[in-house]
Coordinates of C-alpha atoms in Angstrom, one line a residue:
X1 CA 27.3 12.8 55.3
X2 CA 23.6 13.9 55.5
X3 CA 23.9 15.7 52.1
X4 CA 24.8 12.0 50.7
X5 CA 22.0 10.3 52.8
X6 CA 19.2 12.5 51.5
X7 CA 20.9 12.0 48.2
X8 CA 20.7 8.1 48.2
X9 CA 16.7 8.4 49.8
X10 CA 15.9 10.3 46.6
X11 CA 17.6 7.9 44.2
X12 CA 16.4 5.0 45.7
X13 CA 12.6 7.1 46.0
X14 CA 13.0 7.8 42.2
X15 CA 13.9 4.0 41.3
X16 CA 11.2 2.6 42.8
X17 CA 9.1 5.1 41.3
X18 CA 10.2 4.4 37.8
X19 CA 10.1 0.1 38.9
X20 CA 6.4 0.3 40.2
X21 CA 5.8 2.1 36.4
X22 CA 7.2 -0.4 34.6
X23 CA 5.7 -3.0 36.3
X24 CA 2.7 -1.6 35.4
X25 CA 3.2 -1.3 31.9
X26 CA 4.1 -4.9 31.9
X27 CA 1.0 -6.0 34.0
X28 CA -1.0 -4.1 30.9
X29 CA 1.5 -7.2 28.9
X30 CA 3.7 -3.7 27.3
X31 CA 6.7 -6.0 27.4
X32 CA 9.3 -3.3 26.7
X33 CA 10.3 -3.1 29.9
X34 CA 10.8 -6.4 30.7
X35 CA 14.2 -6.3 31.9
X36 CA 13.5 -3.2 33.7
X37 CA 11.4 -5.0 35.7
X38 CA 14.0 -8.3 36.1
X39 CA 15.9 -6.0 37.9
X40 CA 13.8 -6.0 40.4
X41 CA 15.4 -9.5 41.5
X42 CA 18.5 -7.8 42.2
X43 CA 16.5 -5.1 45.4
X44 CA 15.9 -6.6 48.9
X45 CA 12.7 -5.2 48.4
X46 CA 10.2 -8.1 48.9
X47 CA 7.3 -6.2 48.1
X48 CA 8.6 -4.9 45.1
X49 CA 9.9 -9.0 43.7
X50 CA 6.5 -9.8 44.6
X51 CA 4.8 -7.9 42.2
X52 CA 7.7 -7.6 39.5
X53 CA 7.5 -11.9 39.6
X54 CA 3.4 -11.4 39.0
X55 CA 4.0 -9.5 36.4
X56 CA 7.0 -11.6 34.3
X57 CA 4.5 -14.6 35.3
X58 CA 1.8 -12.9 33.7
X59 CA 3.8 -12.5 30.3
X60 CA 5.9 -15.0 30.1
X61 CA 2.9 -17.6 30.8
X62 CA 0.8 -16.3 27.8
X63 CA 3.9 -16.6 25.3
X64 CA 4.1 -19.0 22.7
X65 CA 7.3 -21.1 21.9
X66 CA 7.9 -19.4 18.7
X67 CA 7.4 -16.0 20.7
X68 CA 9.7 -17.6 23.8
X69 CA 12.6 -18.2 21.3
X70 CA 12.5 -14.9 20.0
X71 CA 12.5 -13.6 23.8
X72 CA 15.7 -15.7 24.3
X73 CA 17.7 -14.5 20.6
X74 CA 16.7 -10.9 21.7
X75 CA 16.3 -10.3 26.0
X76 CA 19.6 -9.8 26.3
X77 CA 19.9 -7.0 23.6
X78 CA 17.0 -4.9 24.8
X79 CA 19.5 -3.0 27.5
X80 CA 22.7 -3.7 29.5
X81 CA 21.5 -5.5 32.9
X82 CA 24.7 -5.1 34.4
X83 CA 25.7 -1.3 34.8
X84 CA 24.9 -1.0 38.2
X85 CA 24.0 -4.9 39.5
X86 CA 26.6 -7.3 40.2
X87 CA 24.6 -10.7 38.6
X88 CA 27.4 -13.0 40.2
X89 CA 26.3 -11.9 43.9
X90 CA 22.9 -12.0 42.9
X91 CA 21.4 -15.7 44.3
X92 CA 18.1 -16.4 43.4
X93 CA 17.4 -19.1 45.7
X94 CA 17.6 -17.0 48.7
X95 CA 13.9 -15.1 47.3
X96 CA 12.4 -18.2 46.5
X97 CA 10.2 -17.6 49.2
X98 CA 9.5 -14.1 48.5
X99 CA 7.6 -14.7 45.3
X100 CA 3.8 -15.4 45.5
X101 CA 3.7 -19.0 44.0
X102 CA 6.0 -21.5 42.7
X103 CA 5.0 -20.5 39.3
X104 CA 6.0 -17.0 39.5
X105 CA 9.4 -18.1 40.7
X106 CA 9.5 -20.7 37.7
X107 CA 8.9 -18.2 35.2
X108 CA 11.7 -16.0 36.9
X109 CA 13.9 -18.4 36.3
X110 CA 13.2 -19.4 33.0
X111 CA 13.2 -15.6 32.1
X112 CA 16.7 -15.6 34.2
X113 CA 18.1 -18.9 31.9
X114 CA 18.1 -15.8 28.8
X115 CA 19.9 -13.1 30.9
X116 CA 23.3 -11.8 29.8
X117 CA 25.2 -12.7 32.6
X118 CA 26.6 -16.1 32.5
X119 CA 27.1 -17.5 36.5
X120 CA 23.8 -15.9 36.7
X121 CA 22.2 -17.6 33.8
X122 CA 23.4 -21.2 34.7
X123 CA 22.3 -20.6 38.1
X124 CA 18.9 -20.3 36.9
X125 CA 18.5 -23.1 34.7
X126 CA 20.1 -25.6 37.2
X127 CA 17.4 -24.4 40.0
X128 CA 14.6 -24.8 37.3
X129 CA 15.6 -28.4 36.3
X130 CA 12.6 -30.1 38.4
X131 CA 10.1 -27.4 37.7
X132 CA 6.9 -28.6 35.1
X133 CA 7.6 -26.9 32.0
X134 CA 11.7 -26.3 32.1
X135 CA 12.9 -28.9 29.1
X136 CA 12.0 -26.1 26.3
X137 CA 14.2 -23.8 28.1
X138 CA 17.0 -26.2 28.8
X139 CA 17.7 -27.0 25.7
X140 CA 17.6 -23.5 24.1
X141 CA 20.5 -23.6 26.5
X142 CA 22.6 -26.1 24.3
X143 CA 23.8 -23.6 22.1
X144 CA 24.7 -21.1 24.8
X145 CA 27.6 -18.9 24.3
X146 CA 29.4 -19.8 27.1
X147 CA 30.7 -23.9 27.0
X148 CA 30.1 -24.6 30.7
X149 CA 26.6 -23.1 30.3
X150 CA 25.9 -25.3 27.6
X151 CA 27.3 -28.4 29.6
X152 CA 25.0 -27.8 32.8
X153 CA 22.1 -27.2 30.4
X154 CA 22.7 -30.9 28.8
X155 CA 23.0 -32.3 32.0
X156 CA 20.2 -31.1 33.5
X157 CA 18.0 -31.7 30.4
X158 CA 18.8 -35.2 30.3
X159 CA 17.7 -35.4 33.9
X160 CA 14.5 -33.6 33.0
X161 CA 13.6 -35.8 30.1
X162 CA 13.3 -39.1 32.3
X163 CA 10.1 -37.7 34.1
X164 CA 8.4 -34.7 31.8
X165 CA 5.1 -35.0 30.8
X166 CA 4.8 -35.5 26.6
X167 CA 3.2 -32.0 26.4
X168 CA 6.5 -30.7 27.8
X169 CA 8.5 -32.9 25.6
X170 CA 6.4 -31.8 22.4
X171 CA 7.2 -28.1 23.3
X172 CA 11.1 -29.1 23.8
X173 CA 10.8 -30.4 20.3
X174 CA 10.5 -27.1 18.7
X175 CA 13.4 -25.5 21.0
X176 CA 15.4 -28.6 19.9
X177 CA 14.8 -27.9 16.1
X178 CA 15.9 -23.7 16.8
X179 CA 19.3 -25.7 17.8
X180 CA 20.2 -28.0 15.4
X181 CA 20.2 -24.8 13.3
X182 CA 22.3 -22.6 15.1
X183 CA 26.2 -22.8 15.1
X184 CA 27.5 -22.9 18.8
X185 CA 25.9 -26.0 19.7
X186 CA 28.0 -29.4 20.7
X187 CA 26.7 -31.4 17.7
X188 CA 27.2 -34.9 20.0
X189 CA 25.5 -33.2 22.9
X190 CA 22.4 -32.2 20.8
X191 CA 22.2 -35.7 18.9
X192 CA 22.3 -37.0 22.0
X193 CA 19.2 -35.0 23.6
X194 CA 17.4 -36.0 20.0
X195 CA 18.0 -39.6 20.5
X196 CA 17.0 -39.5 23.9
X197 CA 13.6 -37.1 23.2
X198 CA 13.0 -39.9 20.1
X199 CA 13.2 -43.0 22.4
X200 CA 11.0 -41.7 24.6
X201 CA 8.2 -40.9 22.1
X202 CA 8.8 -44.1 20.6
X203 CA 7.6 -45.6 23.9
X204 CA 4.5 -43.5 24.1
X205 CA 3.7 -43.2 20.4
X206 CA 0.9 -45.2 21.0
X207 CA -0.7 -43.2 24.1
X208 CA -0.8 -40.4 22.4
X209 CA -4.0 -38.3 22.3
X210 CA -5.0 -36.5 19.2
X211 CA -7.1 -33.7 20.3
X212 CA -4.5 -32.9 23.0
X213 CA -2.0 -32.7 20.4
X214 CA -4.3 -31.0 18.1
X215 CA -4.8 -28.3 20.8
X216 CA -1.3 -27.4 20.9
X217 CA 0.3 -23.9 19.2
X218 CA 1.0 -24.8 14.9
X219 CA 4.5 -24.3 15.7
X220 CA 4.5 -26.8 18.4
X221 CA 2.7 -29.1 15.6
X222 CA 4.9 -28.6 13.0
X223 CA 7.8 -30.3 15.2
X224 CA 5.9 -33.0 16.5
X225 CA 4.5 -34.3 12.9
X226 CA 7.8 -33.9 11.1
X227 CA 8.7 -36.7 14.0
X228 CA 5.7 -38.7 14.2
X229 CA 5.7 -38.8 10.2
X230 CA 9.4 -39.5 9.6
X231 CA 8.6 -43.1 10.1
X232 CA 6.2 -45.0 11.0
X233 CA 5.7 -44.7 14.8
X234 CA 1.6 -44.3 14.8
X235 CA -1.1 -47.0 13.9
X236 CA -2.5 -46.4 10.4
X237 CA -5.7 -44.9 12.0
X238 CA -4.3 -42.5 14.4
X239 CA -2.5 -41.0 11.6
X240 CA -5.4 -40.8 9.3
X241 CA -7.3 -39.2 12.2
X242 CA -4.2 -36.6 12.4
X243 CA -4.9 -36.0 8.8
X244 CA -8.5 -35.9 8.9
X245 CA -8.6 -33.0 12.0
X246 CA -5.2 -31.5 11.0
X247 CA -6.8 -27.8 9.3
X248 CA -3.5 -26.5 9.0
X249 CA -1.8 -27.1 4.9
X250 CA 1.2 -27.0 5.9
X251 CA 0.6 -30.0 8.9
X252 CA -1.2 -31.5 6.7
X253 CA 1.3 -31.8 3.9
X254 CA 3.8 -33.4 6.5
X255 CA 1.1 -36.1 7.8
X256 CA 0.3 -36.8 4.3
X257 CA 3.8 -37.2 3.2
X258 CA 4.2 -39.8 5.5
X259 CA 1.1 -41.4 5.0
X260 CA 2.4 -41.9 1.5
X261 CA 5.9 -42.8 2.6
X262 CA 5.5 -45.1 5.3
X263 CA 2.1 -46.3 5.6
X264 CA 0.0 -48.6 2.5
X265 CA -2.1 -46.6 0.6
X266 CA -4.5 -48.0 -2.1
X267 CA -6.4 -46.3 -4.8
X268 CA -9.9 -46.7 -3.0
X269 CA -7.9 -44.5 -0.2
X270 CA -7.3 -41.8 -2.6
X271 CA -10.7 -41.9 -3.6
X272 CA -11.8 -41.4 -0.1
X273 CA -9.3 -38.6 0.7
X274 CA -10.5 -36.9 -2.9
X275 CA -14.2 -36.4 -0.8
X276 CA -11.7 -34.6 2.0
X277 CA -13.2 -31.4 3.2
X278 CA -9.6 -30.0 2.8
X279 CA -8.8 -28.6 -0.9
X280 CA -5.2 -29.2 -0.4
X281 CA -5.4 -32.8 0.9
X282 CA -7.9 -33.3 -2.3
X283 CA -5.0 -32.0 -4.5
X284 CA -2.6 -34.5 -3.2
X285 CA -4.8 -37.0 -3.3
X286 CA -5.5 -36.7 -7.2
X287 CA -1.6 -36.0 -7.9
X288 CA -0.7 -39.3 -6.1
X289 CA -3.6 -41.2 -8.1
X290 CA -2.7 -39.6 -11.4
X291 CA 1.2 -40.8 -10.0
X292 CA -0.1 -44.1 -10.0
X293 CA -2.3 -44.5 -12.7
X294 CA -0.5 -42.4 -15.2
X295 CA -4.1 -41.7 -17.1
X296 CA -7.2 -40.1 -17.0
X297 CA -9.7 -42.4 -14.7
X298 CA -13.8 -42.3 -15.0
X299 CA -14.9 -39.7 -13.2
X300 CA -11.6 -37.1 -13.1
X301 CA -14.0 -35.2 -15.7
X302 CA -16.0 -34.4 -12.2
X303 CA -13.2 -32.7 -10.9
X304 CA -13.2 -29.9 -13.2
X305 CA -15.9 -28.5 -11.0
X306 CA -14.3 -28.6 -7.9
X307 CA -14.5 -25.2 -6.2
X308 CA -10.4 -25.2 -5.8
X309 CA -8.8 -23.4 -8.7
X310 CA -5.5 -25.8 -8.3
X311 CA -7.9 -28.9 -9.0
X312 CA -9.6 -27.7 -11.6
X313 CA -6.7 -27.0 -13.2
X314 CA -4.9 -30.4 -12.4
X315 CA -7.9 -31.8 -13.7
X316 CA -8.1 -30.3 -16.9
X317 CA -4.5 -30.8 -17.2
X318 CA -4.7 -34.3 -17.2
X319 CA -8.1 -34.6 -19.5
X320 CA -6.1 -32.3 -22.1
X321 CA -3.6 -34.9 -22.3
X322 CA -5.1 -38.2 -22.2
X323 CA -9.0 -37.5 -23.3
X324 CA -10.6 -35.8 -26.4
X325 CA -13.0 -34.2 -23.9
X326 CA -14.0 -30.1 -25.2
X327 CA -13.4 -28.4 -21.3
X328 CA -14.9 -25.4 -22.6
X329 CA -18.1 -27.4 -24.1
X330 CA -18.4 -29.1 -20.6
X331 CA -18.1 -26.4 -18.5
X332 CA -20.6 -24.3 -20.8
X333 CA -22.9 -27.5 -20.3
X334 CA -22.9 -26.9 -16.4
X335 CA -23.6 -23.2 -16.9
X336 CA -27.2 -23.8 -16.1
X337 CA -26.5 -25.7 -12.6
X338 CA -27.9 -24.8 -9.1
X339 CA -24.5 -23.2 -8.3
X340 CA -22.5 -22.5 -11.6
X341 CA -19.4 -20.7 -9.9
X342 CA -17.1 -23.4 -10.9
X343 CA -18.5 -23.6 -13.9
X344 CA -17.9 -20.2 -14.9
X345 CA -14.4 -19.9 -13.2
X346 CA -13.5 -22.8 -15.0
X347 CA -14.6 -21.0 -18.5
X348 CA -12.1 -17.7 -17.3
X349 CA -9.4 -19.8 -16.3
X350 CA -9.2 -22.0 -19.7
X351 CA -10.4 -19.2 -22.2
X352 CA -7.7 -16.7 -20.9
X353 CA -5.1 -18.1 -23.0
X354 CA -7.3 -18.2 -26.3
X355 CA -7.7 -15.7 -29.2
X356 CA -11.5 -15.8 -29.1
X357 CA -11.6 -15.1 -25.6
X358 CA -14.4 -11.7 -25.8
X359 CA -16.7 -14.3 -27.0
X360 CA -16.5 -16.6 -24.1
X361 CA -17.0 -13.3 -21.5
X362 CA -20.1 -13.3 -23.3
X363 CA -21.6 -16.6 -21.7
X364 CA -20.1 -15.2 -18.6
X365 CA -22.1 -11.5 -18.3
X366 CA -24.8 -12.2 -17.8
X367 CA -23.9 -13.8 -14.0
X368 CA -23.2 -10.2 -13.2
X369 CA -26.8 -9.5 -12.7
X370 CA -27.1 -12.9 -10.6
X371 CA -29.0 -12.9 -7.4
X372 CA -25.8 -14.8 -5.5
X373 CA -22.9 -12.6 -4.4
X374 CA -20.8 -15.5 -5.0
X375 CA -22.1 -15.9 -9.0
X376 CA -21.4 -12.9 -9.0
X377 CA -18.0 -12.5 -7.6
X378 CA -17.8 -15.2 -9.4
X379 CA -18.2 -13.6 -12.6
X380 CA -16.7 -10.9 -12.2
X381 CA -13.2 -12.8 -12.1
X382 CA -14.5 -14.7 -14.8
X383 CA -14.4 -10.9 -16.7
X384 CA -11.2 -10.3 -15.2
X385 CA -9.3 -12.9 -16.8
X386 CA -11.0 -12.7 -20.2
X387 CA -10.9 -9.1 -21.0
X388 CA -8.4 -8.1 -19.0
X389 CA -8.0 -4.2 -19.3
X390 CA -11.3 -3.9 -21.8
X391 CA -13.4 -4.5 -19.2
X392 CA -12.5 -1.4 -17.7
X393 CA -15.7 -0.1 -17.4
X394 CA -17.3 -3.2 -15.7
X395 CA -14.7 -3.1 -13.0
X396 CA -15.4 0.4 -12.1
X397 CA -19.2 -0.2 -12.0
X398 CA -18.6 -2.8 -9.2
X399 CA -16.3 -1.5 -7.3
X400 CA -18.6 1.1 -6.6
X401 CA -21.2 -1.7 -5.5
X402 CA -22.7 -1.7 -1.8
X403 CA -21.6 -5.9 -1.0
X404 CA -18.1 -6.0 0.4
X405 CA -17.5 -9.1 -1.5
X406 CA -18.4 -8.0 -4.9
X407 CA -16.5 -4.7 -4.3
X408 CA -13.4 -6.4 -3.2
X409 CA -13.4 -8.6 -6.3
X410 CA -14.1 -6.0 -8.7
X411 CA -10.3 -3.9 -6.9
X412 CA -8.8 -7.0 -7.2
X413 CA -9.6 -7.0 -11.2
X414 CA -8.2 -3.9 -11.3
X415 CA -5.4 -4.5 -9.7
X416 CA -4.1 -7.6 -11.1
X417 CA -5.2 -6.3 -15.0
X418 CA -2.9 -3.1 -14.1
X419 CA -5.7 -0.9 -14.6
X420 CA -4.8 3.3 -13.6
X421 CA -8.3 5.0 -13.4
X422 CA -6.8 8.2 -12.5
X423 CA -6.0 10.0 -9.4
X424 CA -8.3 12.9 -9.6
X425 CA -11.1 10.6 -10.6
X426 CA -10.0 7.9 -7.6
X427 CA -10.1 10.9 -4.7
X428 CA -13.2 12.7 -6.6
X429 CA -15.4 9.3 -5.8
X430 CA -13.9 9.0 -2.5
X431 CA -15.2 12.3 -1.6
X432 CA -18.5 11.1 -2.8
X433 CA -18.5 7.9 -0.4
X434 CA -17.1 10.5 2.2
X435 CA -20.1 12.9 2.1
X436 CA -22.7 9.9 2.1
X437 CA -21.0 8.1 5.3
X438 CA -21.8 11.7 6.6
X439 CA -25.3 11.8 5.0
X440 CA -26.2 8.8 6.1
X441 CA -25.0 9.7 9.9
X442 CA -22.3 7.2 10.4
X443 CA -19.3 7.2 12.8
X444 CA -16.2 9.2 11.6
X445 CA -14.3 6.6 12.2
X446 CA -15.5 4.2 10.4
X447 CA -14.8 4.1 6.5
X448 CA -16.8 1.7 4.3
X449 CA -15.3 -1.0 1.5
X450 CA -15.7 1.4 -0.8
X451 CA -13.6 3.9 0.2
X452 CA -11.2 1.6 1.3
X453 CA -10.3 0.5 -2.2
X454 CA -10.4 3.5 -3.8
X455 CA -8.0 4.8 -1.3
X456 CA -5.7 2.0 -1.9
X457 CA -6.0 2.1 -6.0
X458 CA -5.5 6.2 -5.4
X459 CA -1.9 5.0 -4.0
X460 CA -1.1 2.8 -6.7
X461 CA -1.0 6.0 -8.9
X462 CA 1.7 7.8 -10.6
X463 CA 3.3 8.8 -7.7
X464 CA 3.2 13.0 -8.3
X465 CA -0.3 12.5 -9.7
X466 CA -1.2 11.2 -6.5
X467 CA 0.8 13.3 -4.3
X468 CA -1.9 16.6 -3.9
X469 CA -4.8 14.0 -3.4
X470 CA -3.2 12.1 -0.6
X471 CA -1.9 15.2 1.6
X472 CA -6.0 15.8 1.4
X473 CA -6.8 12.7 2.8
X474 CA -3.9 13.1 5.6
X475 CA -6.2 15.6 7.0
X476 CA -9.3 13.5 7.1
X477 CA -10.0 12.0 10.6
X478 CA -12.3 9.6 9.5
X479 CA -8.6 7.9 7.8
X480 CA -6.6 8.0 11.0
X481 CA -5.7 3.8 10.4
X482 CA -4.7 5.0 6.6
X483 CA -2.4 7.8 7.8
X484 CA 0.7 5.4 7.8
X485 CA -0.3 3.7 4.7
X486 CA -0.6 7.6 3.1
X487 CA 2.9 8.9 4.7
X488 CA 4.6 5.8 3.4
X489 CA 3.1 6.4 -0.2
X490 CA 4.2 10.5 0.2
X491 CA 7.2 9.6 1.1
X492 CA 8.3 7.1 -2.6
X493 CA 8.4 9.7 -5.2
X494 CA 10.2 9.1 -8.7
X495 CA 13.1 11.2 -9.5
X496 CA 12.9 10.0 -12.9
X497 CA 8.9 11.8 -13.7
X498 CA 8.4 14.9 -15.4
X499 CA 6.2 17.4 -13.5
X500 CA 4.8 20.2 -15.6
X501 CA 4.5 23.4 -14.0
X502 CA 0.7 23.6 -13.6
X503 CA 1.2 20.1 -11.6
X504 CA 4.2 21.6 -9.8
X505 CA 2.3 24.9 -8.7
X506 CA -0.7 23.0 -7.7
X507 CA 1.3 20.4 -5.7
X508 CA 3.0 23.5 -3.8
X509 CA -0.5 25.5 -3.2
X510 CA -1.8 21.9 -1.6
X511 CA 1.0 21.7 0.4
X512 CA 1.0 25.9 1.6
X513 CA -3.2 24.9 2.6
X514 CA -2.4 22.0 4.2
X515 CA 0.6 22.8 5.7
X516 CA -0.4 20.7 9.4
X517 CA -1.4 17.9 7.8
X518 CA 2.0 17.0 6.3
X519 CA 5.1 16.5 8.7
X520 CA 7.5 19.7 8.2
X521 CA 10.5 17.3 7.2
X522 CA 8.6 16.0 4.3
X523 CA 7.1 18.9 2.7
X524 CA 10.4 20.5 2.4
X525 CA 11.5 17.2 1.4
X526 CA 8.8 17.4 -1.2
X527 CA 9.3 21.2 -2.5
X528 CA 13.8 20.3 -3.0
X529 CA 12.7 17.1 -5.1
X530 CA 10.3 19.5 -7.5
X531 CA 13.0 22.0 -7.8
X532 CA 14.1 19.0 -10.0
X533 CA 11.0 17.7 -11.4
X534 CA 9.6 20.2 -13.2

């Protein structure tokens, strides 16, 4: 009897050992042992449901609804809560008074409407029903596995939506949309909640407040426009003063889908909405004139120097076909403006597809040398779309230039154009940059633009070429936030290459040197493939 006394001190000494660690971890919001820590409901402890209700409080409070539905697909999968607690004789109710704050019982609940046990999980949503903030998780509850679950949960989210706030309701909105796609649900029941959610922002349409909704996670938003914009439930001005403070595309494409659908909009609108800070609401704006007008229109001509490259394009698109304007003639014309970036983009972007195409880079060069990173940027995409691969050479000396910006467009030339400078040269210049960080007396761990591209064109290489070169780099601790980036490329080799044996013995002398820098699984991985390779 002692022996088993002693026995149960230590396993109960242990477990609260191991509780008051995880609880920890999820203070420092390591949410991995978050049902760990819901166990803690389950002890008389009060001490320990104190701080195990902080912490859920603490996470579950800073979680977004996209991030909440994902908690509620996957919580129950992380680890069996039921080996050693018997949920059913579990009641919550009884603590409520041992938690520090309504809120932190709230959000116990709410975590408790996701657990795997089902008396357990009902119990939890019916006890959250008059708390602020419960409708989202009520009706995640509609397509519960278990049918009496799912019944308790619609009644108790009809009740909820008679008083909620419209933040609440907005938030219930995306939960309700996770729903209609899943394929437990009672389809009456949910088209029921949806009726009853649409009536009541019927009634309050016109109280809404933008900048509140505004405020709210793009998730959240998404739901509430694809409401508010599948009629017409807002005055004309609150929805153009959605549209004009919406920065999101996506939003923005619903609001001004159902601008166009359900509210009057003239061509002097359009004209107003092509001035629209946004590019995208600019490019609706000229489809839905050209739409209506079915022609070119005085001033379109103007558009061809917009600085969005789907505009431009629209633009010339529609000159092409109903004008005898020369594009190439006009843009050349507005080469010699203040800021001639659209000018020569637009040059790239229609000479690409014509025969004498070297001879239009050649109004474009020049730009290279411009005093603007942006010309020059500019220009070099210019380059990039009318040489393609023979301008090589210009590609190389800019990606080895000192602005981020140019550097970055110069890879991306490269890149797109399919250009392979070479392995050994790509790690050779690398080295170079390497040595001059050090020179220069900067922090190991930081690695400049420079680097950083030809790093990532060095794994873009043939993948044995590469293979010595990147095992050297694995070794560098200046390129700890490469080294899964550089595993991930070791680790894709083709079996169809031919290695000659000058490669093959150089590949396994690099690996012999270097043998702590590679993982020990994946150099012999490495040494069976070239048994075969060469």
């Amino acid at each position: 009897m002692l022996w088993t006394k002693v026995e149960k001190e230590r396993l109960k000494r242990a477990y609260h050992a191991r509780m008051s660690q995880a609880i920890s971890g999820l203070e420092a919001m390591d949410i991995s042992g978050l049902s760990q820590v819901y166990c803690a409901v389950a002890t008389e402890d009060r001490e320990l449901i104190r701080s195990g209700g902080r912490a859920i409080g603490m996470v579950m409070e800073g979680m977004t609804m996209r991030q909440v539905i994902r908690l509620s697909e996957h919580f129950r999968q992380y680890t069996s809560m039921e080996w050693d607690i018997d949920w059913k004789k579990v009641d919550i109710r009884q603590k409520k008074d041992w938690f520090r704050s309504d809120r932190d019982y709230f959000w116990i609940l709410a975590l408790g409407s996701f657990h795997p046990n089902g008396y357990y999980r009902q119990a939890c949503l019916e006890e959250m029903a008059g708390y602020p903030g419960a409708l989202p998780f009520l009706v995640l509850r509609l397509n519960d596995w278990v049918g009496e679950v799912r019944l308790a949960a619609a009644r108790a989210a009809a009740k909820r939506l008679e008083t909620c706030p419209l933040d609440e309701l907005f938030a219930a909105m995306m939960a309700l949309d996770k729903v209609k796609r899943s394929g437990r649900k009672d389809g009456r029941t949910v088209e029921h909640i949806g009726t009853v959610m649409s009536e009541r922002l019927d009634q309050e349409a016109g109280s809404l407040s933008v900048p509140s909704v505004l405020s709210m996670d793009y998730e959240v938003r998404k739901s509430i426009y694809r409401f508010l914009f599948s009629g017409r439930r807002l005055d004309q001005e609150t929805a153009e003063l959605f549209l004009n403070q919406e920065k999101h595309s996506y939003c923005q494409s619903v609001i001004w889908t159902g601008l166009l659908t359900y509210y009057p909009c003239s061509i002097e609108m359009a004209d107003c909405y092509l001035l629209h800070r946004s590019s995208f609401v600019r490019r609706k704006a000229m489809e839905y004139k050209y739409h209506v007008l079915k022609c070119a229109w005085p001033g379109v001509e103007d558009l061809l120097l917009d600085v969005n490259c789907g505009i431009r394009d629209l633009a010339a698109y529609i000159l092409k076909k109903h004008s005898q304007l020369d594009i190439l003639a006009f843009y050349e014309k507005h080469l010699k403006e203040p800021v001639p970036v659209p000018a020569i983009l637009g040059i790239g972007e229609q000479g690409r597809v014509l025969d004498d195409r070297h001879g239009l880079a050649d109004l474009v060069l020049p730009y290279l040398e411009h005093e603007s990173e942006k010309v020059v940027r500019g220009a070099l995409e210019a380059v990039g779309m009318l040489m393609g691969a023979e301008g090589e050479e210009i590609y190389w000396k800019y990606l080895l230039d000192t602005r981020p910006c140019i550097s970055k467009a110069a890879y991306q030339c490269i890149r797109k154009n399919g250009i392979h400078p070479g392995a050994a040269l790509l790690y050779g210049e690398q080295e170079k940059w390497r040595k001059s960080d050090e020179t220069a007396g900067k922090s190991p761990d930081s690695v400049c633009h420079i680097r950083r591209y030809l790093i990532l064109l060095l794994i873009q290489e043939n993948s044995w070429d590469r293979l010595p070169y990147l095992i050297f780099l694995l070794k560098d601790e200046s390129l700890k936030e490469y080294r899964d980036k550089l595993l991930g490329a070791l680790q894709i080799r083709s079996p169809y290459a031919r290695v000659d044996r000058k490669q093959a013995a150089f590949i396994k002398q690099v690996l012999a040197k270097e043998a702590e820098a590679v993982p020990e699984e994946l150099a012999r991985a490495i040494v069976f493939d070239l048994k075969f390779m060469a």
